[in-house]
PDB file of C-alpha atoms in Angstrom:
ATOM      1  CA  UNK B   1       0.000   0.000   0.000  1.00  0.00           C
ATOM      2  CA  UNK B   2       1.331   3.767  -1.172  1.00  0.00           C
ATOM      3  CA  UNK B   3       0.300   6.274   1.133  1.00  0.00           C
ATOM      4  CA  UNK B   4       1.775  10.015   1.872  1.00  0.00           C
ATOM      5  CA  UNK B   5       0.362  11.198   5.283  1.00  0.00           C
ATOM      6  CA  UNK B   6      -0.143  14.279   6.029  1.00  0.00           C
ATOM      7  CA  UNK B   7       1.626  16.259   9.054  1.00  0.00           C
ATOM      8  CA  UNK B   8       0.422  15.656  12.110  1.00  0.00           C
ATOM      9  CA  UNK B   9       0.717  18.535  14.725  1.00  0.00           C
ATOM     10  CA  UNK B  10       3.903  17.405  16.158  1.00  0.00           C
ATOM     11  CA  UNK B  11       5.367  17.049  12.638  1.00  0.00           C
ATOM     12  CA  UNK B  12       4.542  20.836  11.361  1.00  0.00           C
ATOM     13  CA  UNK B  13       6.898  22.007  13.854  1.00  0.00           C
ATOM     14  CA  UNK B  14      10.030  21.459  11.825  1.00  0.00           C
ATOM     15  CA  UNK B  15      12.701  20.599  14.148  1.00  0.00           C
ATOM     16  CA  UNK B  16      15.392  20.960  11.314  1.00  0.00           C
ATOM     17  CA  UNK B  17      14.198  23.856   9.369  1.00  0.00           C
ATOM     18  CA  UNK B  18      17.281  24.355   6.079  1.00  0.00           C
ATOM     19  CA  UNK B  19      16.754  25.474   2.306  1.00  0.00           C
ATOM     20  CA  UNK B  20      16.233  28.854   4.075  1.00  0.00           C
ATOM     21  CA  UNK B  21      18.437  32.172   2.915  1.00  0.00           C
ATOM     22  CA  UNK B  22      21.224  31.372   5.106  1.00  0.00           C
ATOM     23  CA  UNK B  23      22.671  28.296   6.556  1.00  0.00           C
ATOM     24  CA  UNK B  24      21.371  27.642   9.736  1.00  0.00           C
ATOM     25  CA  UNK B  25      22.614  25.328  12.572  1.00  0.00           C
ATOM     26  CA  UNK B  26      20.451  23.388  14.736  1.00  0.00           C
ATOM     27  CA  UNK B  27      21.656  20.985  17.889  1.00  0.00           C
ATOM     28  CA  UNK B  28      20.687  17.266  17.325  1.00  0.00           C
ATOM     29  CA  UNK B  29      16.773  16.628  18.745  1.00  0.00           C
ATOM     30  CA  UNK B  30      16.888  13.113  18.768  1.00  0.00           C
ATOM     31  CA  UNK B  31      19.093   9.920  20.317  1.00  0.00           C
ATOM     32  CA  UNK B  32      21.081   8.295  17.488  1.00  0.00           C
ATOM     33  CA  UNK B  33      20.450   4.575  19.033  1.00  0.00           C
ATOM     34  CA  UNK B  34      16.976   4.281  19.653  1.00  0.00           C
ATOM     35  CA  UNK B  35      16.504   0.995  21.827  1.00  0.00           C
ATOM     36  CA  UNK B  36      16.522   0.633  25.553  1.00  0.00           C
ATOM     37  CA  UNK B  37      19.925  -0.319  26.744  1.00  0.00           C
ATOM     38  CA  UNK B  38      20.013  -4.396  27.635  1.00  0.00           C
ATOM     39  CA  UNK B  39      17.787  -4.839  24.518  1.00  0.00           C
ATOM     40  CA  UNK B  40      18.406  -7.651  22.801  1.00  0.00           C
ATOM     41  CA  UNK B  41      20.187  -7.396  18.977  1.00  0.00           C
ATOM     42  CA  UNK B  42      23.168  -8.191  17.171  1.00  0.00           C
ATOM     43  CA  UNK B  43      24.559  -5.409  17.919  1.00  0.00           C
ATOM     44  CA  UNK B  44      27.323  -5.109  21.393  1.00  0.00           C
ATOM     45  CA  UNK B  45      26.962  -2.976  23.842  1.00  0.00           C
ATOM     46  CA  UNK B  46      30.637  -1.442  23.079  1.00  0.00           C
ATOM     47  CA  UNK B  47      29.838  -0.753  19.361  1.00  0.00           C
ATOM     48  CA  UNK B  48      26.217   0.851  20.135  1.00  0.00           C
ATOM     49  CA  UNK B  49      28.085   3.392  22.390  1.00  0.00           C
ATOM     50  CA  UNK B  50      30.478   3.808  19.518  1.00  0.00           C
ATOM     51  CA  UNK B  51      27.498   4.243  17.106  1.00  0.00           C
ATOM     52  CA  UNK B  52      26.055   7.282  19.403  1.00  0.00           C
ATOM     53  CA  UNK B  53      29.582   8.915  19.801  1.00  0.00           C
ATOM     54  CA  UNK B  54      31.174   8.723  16.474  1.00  0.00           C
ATOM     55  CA  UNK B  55      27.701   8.183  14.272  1.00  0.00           C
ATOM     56  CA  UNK B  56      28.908   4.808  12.716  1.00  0.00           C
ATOM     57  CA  UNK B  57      29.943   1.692  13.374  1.00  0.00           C
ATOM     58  CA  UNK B  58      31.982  -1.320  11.466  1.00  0.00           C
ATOM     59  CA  UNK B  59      31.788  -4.811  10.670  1.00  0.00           C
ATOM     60  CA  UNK B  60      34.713  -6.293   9.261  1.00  0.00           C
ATOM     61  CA  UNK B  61      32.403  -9.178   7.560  1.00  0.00           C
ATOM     62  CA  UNK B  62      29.264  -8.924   7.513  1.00  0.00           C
ATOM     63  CA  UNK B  63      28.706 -11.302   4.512  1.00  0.00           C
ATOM     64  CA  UNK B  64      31.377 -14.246   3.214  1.00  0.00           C
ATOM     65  CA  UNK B  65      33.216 -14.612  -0.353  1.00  0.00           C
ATOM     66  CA  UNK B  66      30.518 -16.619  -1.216  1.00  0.00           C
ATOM     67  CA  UNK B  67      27.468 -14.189  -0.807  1.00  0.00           C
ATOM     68  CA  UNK B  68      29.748 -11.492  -2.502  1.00  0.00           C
ATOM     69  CA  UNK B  69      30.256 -13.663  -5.460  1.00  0.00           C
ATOM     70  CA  UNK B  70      26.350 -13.885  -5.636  1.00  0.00           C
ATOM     71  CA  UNK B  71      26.020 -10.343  -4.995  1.00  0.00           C
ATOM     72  CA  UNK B  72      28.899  -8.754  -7.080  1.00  0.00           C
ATOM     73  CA  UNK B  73      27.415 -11.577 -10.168  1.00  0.00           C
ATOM     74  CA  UNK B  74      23.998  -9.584  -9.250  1.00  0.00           C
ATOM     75  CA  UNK B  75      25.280  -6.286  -9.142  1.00  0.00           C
ATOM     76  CA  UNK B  76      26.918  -7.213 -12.769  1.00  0.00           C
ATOM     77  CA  UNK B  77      23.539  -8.692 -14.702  1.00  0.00           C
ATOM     78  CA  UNK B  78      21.363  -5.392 -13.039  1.00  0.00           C
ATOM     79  CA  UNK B  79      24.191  -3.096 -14.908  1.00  0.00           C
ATOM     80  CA  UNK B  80      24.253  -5.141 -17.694  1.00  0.00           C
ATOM     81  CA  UNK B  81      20.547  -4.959 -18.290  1.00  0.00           C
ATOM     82  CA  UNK B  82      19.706  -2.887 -21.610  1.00  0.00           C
ATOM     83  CA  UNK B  83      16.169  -2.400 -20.695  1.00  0.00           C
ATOM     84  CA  UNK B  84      17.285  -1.358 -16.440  1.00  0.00           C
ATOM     85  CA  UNK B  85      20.074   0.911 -17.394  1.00  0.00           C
ATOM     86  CA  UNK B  86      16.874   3.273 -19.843  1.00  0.00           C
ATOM     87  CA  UNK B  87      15.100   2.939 -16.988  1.00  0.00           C
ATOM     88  CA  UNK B  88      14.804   6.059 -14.370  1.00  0.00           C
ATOM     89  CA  UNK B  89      16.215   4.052 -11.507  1.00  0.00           C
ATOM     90  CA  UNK B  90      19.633   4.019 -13.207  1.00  0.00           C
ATOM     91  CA  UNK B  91      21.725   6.866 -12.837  1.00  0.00           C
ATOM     92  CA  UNK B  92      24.667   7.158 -15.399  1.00  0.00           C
ATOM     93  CA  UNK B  93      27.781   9.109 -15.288  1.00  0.00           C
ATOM     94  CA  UNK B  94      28.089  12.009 -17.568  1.00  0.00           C
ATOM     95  CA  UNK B  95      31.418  11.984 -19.287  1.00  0.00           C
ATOM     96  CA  UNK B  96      31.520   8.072 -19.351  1.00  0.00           C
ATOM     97  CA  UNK B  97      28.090   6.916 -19.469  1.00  0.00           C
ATOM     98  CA  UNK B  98      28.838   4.055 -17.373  1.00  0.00           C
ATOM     99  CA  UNK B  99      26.064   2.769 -14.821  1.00  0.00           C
ATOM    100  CA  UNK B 100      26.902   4.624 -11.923  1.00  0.00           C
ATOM    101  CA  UNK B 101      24.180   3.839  -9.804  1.00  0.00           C
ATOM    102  CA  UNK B 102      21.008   1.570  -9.516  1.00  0.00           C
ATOM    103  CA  UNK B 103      18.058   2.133  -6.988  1.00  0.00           C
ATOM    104  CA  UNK B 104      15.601   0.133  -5.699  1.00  0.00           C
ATOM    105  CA  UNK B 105      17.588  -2.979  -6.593  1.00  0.00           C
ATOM    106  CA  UNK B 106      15.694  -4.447  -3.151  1.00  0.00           C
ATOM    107  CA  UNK B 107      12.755  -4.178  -5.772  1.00  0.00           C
ATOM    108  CA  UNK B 108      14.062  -5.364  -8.742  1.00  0.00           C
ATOM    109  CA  UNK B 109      16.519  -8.005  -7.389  1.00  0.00           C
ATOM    110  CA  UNK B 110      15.003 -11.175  -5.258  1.00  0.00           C
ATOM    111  CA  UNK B 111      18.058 -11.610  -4.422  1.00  0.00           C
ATOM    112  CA  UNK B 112      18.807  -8.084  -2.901  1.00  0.00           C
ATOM    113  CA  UNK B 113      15.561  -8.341  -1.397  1.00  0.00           C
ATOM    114  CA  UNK B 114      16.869 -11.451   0.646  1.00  0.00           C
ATOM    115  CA  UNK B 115      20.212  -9.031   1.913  1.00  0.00           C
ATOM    116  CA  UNK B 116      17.473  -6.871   2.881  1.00  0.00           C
ATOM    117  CA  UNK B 117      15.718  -9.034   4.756  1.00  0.00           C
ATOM    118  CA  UNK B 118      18.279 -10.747   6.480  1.00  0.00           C
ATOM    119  CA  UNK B 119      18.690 -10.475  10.296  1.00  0.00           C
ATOM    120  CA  UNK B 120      22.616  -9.955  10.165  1.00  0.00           C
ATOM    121  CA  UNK B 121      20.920  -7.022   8.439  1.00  0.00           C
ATOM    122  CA  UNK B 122      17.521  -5.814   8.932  1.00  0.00           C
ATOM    123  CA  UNK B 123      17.836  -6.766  12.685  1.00  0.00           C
ATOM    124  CA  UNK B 124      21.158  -4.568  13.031  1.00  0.00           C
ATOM    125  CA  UNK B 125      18.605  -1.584  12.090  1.00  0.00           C
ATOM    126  CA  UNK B 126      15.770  -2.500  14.388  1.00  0.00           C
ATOM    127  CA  UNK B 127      18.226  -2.503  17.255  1.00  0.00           C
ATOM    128  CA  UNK B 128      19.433   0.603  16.447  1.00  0.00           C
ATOM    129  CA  UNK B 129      15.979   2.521  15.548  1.00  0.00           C
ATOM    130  CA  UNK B 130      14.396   0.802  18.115  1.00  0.00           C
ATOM    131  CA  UNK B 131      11.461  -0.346  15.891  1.00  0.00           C
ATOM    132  CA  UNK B 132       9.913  -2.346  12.996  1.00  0.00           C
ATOM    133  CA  UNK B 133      12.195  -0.860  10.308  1.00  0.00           C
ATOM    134  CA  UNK B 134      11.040  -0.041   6.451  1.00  0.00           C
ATOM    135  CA  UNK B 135      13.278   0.113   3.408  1.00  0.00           C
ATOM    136  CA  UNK B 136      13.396   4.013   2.514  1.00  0.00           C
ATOM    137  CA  UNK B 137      16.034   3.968   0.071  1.00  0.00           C
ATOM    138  CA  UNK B 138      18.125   1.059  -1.416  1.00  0.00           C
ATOM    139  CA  UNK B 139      20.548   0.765  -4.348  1.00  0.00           C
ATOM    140  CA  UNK B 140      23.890  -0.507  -5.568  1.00  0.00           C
ATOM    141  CA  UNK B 141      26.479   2.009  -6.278  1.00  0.00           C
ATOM    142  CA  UNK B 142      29.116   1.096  -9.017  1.00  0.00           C
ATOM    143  CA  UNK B 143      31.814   3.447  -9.166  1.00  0.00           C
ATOM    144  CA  UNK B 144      33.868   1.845 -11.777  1.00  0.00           C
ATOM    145  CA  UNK B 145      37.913   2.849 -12.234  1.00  0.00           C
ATOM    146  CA  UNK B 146      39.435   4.877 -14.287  1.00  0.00           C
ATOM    147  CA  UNK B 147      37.319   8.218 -13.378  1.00  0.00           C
ATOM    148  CA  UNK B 148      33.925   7.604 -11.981  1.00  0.00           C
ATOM    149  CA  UNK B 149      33.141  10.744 -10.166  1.00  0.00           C
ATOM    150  CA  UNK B 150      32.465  11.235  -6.173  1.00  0.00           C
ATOM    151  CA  UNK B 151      29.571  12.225  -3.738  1.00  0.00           C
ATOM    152  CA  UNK B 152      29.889  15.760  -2.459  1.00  0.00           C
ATOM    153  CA  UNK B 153      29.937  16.227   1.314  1.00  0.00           C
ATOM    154  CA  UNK B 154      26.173  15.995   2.444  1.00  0.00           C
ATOM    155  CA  UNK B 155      24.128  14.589   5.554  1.00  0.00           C
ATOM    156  CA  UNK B 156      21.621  12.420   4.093  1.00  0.00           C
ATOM    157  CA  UNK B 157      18.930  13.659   6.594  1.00  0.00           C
ATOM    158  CA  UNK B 158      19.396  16.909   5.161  1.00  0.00           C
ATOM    159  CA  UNK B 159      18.006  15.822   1.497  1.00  0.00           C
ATOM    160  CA  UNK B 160      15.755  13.179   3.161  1.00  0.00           C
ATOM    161  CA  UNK B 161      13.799  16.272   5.643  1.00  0.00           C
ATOM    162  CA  UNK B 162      13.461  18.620   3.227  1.00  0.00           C
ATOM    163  CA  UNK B 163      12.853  16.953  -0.056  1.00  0.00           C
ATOM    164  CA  UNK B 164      11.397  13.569   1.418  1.00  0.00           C
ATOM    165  CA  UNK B 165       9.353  14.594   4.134  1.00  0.00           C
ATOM    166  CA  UNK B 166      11.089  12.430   6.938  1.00  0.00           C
ATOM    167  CA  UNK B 167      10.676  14.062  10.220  1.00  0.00           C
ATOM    168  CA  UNK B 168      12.858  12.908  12.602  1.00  0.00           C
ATOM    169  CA  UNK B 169      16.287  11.589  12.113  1.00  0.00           C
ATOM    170  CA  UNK B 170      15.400   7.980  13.432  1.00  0.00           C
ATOM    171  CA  UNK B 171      17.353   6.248  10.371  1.00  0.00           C
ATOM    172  CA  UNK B 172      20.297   4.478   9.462  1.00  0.00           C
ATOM    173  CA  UNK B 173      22.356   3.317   6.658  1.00  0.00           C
ATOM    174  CA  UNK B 174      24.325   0.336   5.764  1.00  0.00           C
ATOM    175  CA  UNK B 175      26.864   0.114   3.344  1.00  0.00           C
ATOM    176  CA  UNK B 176      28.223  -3.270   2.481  1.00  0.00           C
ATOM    177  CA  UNK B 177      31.166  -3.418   0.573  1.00  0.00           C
ATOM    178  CA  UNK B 178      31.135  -5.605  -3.025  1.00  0.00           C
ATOM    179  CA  UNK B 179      34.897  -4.577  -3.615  1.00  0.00           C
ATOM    180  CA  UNK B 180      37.411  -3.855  -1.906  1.00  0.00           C
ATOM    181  CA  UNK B 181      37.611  -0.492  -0.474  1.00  0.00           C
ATOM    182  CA  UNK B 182      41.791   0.920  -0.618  1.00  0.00           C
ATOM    183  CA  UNK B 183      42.314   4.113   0.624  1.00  0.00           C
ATOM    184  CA  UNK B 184      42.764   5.733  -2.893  1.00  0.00           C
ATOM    185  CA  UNK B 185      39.102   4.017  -5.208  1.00  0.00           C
ATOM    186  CA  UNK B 186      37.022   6.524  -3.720  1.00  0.00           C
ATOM    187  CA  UNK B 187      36.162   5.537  -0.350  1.00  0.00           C
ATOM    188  CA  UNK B 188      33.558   6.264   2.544  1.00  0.00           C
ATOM    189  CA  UNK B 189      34.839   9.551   4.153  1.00  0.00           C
ATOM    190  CA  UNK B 190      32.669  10.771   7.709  1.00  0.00           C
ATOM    191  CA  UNK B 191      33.248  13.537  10.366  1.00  0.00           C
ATOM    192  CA  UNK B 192      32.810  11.824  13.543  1.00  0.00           C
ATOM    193  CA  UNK B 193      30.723  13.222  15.655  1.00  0.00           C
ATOM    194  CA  UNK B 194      29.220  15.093  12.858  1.00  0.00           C
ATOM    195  CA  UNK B 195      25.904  13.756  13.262  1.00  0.00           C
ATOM    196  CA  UNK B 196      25.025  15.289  16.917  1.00  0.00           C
ATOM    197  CA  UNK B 197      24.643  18.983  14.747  1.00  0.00           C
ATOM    198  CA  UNK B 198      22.160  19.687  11.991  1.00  0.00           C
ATOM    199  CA  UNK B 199      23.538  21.889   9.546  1.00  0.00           C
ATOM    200  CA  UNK B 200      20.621  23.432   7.595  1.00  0.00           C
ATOM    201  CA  UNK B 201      21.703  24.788   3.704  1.00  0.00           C
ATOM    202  CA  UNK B 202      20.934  28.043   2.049  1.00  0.00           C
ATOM    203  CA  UNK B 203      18.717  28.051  -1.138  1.00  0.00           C
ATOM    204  CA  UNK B 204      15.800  26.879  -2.516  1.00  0.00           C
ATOM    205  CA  UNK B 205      14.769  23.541  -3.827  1.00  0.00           C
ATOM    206  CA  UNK B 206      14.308  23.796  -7.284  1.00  0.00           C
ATOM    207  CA  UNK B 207      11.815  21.417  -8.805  1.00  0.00           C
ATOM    208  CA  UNK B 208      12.752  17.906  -9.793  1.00  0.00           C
ATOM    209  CA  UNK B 209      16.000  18.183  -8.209  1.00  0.00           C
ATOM    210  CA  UNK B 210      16.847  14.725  -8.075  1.00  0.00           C
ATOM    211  CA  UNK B 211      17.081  14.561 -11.408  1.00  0.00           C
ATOM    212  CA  UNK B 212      20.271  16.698 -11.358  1.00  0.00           C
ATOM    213  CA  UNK B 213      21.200  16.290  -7.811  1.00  0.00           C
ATOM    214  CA  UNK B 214      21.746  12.255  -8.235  1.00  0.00           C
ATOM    215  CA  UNK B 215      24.402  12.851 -10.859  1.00  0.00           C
ATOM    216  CA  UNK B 216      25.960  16.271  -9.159  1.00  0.00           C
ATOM    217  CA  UNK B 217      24.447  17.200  -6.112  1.00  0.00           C
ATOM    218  CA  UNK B 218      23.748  21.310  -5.629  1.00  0.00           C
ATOM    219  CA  UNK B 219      21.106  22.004  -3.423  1.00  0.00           C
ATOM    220  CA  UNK B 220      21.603  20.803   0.097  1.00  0.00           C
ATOM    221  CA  UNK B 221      25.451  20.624  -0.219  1.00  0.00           C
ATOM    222  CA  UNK B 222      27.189  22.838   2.966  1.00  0.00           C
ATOM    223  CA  UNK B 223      29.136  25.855   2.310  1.00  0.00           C
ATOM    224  CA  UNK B 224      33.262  25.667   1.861  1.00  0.00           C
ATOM    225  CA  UNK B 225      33.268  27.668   5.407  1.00  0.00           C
ATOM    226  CA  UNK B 226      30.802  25.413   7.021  1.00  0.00           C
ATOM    227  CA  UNK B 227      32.616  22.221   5.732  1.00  0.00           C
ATOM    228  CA  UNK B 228      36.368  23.436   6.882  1.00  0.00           C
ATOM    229  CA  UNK B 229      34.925  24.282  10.401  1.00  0.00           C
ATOM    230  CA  UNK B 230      32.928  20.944  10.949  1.00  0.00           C
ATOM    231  CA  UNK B 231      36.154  19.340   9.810  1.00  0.00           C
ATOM    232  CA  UNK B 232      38.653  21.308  11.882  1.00  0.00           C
ATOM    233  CA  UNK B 233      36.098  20.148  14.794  1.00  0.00           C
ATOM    234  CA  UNK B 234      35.274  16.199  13.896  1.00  0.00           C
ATOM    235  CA  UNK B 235      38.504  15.453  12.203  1.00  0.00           C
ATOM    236  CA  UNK B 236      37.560  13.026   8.786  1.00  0.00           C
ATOM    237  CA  UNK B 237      37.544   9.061   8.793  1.00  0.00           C
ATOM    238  CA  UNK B 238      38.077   7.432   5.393  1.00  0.00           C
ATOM    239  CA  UNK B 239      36.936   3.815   5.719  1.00  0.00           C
ATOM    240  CA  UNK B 240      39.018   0.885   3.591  1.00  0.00           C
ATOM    241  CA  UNK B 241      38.309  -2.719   4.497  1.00  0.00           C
ATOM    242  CA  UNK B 242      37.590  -6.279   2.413  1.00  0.00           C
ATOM    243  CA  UNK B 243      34.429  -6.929  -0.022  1.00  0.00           C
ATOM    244  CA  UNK B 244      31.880  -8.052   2.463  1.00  0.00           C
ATOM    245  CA  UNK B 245      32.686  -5.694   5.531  1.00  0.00           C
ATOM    246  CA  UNK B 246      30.079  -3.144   5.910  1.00  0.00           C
ATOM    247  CA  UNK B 247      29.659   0.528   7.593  1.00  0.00           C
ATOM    248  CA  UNK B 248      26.560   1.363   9.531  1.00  0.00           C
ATOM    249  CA  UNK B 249      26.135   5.225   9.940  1.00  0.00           C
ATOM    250  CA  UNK B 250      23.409   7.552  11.244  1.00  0.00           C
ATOM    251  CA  UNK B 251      21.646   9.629   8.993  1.00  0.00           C
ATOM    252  CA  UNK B 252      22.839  13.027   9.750  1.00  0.00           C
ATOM    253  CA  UNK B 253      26.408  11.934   9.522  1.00  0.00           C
ATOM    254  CA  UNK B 254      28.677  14.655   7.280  1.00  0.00           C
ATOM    255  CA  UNK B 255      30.191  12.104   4.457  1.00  0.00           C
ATOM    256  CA  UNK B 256      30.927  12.211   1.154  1.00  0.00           C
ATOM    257  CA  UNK B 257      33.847  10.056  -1.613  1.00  0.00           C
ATOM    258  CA  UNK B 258      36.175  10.975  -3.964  1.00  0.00           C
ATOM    259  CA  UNK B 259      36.323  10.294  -7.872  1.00  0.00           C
ATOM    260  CA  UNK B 260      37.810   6.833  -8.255  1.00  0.00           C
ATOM    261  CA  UNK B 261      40.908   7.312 -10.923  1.00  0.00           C
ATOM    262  CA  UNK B 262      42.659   3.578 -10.094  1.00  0.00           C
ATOM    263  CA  UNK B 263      41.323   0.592 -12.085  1.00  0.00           C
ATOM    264  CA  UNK B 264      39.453  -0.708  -9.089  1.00  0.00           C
ATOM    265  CA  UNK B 265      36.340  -0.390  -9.044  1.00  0.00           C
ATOM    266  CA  UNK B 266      34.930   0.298  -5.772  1.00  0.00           C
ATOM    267  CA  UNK B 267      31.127  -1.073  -5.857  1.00  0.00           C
ATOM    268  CA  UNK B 268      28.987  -1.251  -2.623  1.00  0.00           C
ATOM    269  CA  UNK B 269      24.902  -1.827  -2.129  1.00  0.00           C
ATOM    270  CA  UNK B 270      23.499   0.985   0.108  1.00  0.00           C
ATOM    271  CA  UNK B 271      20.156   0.518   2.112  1.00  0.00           C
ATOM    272  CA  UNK B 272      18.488   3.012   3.994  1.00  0.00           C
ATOM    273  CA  UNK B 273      16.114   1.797   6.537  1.00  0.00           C
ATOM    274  CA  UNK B 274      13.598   4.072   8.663  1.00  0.00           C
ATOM    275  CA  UNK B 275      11.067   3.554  11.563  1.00  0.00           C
ATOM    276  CA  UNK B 276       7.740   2.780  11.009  1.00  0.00           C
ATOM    277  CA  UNK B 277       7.262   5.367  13.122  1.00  0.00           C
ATOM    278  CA  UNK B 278       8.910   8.115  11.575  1.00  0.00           C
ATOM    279  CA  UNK B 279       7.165   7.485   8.011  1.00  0.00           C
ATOM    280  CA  UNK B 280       7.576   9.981   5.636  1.00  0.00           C
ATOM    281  CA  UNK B 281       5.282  13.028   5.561  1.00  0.00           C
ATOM    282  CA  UNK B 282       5.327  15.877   2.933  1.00  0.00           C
ATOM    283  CA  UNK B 283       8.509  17.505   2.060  1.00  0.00           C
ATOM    284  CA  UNK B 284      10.014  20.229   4.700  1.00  0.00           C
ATOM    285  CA  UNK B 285      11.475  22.447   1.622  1.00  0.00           C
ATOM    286  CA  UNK B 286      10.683  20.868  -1.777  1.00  0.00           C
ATOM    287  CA  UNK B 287       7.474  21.553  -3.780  1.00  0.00           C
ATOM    288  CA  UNK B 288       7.051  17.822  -3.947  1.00  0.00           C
ATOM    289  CA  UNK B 289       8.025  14.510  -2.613  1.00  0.00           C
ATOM    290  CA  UNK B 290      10.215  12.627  -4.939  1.00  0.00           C
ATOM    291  CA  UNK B 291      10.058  10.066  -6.832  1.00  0.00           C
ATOM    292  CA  UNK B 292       8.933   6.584  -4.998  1.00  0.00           C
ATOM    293  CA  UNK B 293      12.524   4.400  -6.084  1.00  0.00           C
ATOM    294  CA  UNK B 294      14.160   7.780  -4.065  1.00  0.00           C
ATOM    295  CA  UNK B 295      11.959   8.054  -1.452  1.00  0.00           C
ATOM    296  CA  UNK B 296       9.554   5.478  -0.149  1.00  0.00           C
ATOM    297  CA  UNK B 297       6.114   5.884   0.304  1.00  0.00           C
ATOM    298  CA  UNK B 298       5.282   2.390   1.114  1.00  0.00           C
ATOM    299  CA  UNK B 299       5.671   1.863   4.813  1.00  0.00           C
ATOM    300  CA  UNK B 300       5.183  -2.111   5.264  1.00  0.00           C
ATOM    301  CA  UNK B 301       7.938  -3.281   7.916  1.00  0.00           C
ATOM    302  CA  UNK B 302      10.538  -5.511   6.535  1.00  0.00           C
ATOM    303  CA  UNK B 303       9.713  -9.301   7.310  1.00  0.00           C
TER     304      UNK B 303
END
């Protein structure tokens, strides 16, 4: 079932307010690990502390060779697909016109759908959020060698308030590596600590954004000032690790990855799961939600 609520009492009070005339920021509302302590989860004790301190955690292997060869041989048919990559959900690089990202692969792929599903997984993020947990956002993200561009510094709550309509920042992100990650194919960089500050951006949302901002994000991107004093402040953590370890990171976390110029490829499937209870309403500063493989609108917990 597809349904956009409207904005409840509580949720009209924007907690986060950005896409204002200036840049605006706003101390962290919310915890970052939801359950009581002594809850029960995958998760230790140790690494949920670490989670509300830093803003992520790691997990050296989260999956074995043999699910990445299933995965990575998954990843490689979805790219290869003639009829997926005219599709919408595929984004392609500019200058090379390589595949340079897929979403809603938990859609499209049974087999992503099981990753999704799984409790080394989905039970990680209902520890975490405290909650039944839905899929908001999930895709693989290719970033071949040989010059597949970067992701601008951004907190993903920041795009996911104002031109999703998710109220609170009660979600989390997992990013399982396909590859392996070196220090110079364009890995995961974060700001530790990052995540207890909202940093709301100057300027409007122009209409459709995500058509440009997927490619070469403008709106919602922080200021060079902003950016030098958050990382004079947090310091920045680049991540590198084996295909199959994986990153978990809150959602208001300042990241963002380089161009990849090696010949490794550096190819990881993102997920993006939210409470149940912090379902998407309408935008906070976009004249429309967008698009469904973006931003979900179905709700139905993740069995």
């Amino acid at each position: 079932m597809t349904t956009t609520p409207v904005r409840t009492e509580t949720e009209r009070t924007d907690l986060y307010p950005t896409r204002g005339p200036r840049e605006v920021t706003t101390p962290r509302q919310d915890p970052v690990v939801w359950s009581a302590p002594g809850d029960a989860g995958p998760v230790s004790p140790a690494d949920l502390r670490g989670l509300e301190r830093d803003g992520f955690l790691t997990v050296d292997e989260l999956i074995g060779p043999d699910e990445v060869a299933l995965y990575r041989a998954e990843l490689d048919r979805l790219i290869s697909d003639p009829g997926l990559r005219a599709d919408e959900r595929s984004i392609i690089e500019p200058k090379s016109q390589d595949v340079r990202s897929v979403f809603e692969v938990h859609r499209i792929s049974e087999i992503f759908a099981g990753l999704v599903r799984d409790e080394r997984v989905a039970g990680r993020a209902r520890q975490i959020l405290g909650s039944e947990v839905y899929v908001h956002q999930s895709r693989i993200n290719v970033k071949p060698g040989f010059g597949a561009s970067g992701f601008y510094w951004h907190s993903d709550f920041e795009t996911w308030h104002a031109e999703d309509g998710l109220p609170r920042m009660r979600t989390v992100s997992v990013s399982i590596a396909l590859t392996e990650n070196y220090d110079t194919n364009g890995g995961l960089m974060i700001m530790p600590g990052s995540h207890q500050s909202f940093l709301g951006c100057a300027g409007e949302t122009p209409r459709d954004n995500y058509k440009r901002s997927l490619k070469m994000q403008d709106a919602g991107t922080p200021s060079h000032g902003a950016l030098t004093r958050m990382a004079d402040r947090h310091g920045i953590r680049l991540f590198t690790g084996r295909a199959g370890s994986a990153t978990w990171f809150d959602c208001n976390c300042m990241h963002g990855s380089g161009d990849n110029i090696t010949p490794y490829p550096r190819s990881n499937v993102f997920i993006v799961f939210n409470s149940v209870e912090n379902a998407a309403v309408e935008p906070f500063a976009a004249p429309s939600p967008r698009p469904e493989f973006i931003g979900a609108r179905d709700f139905t917990p993740v069995r």
